[in-house]
mmCIF file of C-alpha atoms in Angstrom:
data_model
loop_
_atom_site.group_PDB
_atom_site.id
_atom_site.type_symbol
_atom_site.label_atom_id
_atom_site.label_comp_id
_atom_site.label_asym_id
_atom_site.label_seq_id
_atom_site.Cartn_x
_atom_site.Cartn_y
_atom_site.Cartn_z
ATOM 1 C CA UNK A 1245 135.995 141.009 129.917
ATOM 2 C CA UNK A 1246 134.671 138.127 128.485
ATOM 3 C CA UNK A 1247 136.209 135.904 125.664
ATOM 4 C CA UNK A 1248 135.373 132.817 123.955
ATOM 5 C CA UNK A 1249 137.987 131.224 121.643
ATOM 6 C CA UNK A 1250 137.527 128.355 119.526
ATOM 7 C CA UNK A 1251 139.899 125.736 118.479
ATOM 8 C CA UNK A 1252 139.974 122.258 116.868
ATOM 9 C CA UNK A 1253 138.497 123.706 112.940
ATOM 10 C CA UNK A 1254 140.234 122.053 110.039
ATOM 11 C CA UNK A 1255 139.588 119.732 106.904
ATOM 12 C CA UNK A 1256 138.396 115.700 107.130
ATOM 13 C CA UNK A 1257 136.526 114.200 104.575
ATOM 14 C CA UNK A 1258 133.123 112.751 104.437
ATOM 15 C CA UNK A 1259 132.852 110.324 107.607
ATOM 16 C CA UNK A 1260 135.441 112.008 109.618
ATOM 17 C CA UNK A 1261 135.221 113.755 112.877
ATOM 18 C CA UNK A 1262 136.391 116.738 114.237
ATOM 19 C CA UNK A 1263 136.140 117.992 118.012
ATOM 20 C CA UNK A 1264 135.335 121.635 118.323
ATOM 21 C CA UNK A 1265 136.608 123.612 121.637
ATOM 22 C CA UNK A 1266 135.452 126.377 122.927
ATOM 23 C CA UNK A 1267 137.717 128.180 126.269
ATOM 24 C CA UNK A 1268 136.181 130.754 128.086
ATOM 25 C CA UNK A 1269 136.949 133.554 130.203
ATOM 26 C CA UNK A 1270 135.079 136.207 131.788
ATOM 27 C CA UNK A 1271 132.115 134.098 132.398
ATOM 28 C CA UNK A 1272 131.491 130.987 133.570
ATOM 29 C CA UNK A 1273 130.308 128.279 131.260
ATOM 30 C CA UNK A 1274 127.301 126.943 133.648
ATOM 31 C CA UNK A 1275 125.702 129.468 134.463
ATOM 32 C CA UNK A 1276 124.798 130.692 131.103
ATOM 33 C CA UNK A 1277 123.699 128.469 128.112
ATOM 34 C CA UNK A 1278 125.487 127.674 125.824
ATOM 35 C CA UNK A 1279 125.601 127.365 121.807
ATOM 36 C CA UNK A 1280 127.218 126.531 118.733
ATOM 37 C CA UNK A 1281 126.205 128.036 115.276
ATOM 38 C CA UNK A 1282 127.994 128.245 112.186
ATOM 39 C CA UNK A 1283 128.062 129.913 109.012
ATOM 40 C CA UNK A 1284 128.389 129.212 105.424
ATOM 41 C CA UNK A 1285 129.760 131.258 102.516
ATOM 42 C CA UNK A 1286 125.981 133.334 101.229
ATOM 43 C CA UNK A 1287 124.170 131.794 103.958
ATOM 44 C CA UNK A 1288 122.738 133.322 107.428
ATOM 45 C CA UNK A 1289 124.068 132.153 110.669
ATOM 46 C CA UNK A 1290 122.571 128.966 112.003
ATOM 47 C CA UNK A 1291 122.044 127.345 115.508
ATOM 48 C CA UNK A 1292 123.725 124.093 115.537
ATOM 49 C CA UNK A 1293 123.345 122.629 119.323
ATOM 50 C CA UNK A 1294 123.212 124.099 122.610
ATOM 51 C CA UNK A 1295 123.406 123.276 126.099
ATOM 52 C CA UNK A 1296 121.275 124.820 128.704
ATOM 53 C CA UNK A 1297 122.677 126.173 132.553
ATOM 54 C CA UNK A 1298 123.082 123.883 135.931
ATOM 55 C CA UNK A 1299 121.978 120.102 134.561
ATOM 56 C CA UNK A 1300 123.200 120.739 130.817
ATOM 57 C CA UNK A 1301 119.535 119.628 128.817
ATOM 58 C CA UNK A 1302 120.858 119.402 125.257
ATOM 59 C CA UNK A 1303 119.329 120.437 121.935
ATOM 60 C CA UNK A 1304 120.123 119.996 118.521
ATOM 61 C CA UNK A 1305 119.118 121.252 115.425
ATOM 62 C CA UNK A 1306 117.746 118.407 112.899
ATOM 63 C CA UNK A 1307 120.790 117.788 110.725
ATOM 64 C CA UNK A 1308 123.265 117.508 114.029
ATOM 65 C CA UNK A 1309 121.218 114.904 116.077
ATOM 66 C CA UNK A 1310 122.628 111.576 115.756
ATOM 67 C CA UNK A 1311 125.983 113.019 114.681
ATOM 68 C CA UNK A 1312 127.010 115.827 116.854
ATOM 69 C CA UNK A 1313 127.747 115.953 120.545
ATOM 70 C CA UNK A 1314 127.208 119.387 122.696
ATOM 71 C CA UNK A 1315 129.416 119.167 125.816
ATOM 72 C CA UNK A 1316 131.057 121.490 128.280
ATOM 73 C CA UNK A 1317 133.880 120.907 131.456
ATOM 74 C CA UNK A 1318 133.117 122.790 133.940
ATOM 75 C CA UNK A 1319 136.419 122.852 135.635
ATOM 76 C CA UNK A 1320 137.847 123.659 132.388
ATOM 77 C CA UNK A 1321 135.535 126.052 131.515
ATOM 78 C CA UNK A 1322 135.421 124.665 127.903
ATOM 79 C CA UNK A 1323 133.027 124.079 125.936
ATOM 80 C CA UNK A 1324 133.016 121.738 123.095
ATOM 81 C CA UNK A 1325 131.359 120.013 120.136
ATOM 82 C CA UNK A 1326 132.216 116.636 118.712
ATOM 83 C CA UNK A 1327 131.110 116.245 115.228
ATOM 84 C CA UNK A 1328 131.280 112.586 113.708
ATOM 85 C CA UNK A 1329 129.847 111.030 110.398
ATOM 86 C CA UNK A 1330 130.835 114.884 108.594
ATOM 87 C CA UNK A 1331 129.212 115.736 105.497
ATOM 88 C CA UNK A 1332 130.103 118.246 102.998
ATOM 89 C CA UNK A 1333 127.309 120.197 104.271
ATOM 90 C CA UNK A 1334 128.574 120.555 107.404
ATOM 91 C CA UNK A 1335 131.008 122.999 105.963
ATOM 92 C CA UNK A 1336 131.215 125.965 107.684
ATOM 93 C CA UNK A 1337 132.629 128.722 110.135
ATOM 94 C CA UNK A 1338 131.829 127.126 113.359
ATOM 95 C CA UNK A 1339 131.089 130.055 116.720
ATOM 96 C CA UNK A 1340 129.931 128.866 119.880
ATOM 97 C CA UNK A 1341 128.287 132.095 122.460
ATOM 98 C CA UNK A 1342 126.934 132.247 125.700
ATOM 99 C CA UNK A 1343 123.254 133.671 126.146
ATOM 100 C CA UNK A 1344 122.844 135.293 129.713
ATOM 101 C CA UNK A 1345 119.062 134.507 129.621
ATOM 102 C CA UNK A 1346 117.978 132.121 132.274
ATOM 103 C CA UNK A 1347 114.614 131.412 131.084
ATOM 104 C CA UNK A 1348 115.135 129.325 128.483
ATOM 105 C CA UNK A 1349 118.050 128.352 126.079
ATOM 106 C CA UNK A 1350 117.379 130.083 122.882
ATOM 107 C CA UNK A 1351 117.982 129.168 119.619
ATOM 108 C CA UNK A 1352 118.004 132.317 118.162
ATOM 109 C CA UNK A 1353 121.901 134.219 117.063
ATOM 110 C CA UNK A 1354 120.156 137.319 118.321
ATOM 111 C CA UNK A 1355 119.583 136.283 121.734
ATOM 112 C CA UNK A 1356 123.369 135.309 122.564
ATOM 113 C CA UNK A 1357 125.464 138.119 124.296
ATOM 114 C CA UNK A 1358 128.989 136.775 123.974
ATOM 115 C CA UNK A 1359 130.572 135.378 120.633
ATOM 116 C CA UNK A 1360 133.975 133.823 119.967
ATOM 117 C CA UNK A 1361 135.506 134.760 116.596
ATOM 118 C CA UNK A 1362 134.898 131.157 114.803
ATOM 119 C CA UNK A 1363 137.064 128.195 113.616
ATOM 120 C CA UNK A 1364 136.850 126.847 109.766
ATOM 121 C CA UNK A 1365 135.765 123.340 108.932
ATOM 122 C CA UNK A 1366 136.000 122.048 106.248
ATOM 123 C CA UNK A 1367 134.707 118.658 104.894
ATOM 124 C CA UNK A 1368 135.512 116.587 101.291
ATOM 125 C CA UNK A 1369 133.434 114.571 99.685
#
């Protein structure tokens, strides 16, 4: 059974940093790539960054380069996401999920298989 649980959501304001975790089980965090996304109140699900199998290439969408960091331990099995210079836009239920497509590392919600339940940020101006 697989199951991805986040940790390290709270509040910071504007400028301040957070670093997101994500522990999994059931799978293991290399061999499948990985992604965060997050969600805001009325809006759709969005990719965030993601971090492909073996090597780790990493991607990130527009407003997360320069700020964010995608990461993952692989004798932890953790994933994580270090988010510095936080704007108020970056408010949001954070998820990260694992995409068993080999391929290529999508950045498309729909092609991700496993999802953990989320952790809240929150960010003050």
């Amino acid at each position: 059974q697989v199951h991805l649980a986040e940790s390290g959501g709270g509040s910071v304001q504007a400028g301040g940093s957070l670093r997101l975790s994500c522990a999994a089980s059931g799978i293991t965090v290399s061999r499948y790539c990985m992604g965060w996304f997050r969600e805001a109140p009325g809006k759709e699900r969005e990719w965030v960054a993601r971090i492909g199998i073996g090597g780790g290439a990493t991607y990130y969408t527009d407003s997360a380069k320069d700020r964010f960091t995608i990461s993952r331990d692989d004798a932890k099995n953790t994933l994580y996401l270090q988010m510095n210079n936080m704007k108020p836009e970056d408010t949001a239920r954070y998820y990260c999920a694992a995409s068993a497509q080999t391929s290529y590392c999508s950045r498309s919600p729909n092609d991700y298989n496993y999802w953990g339940q989320g952790t809240q940020v929150a960010v003050s101006s």
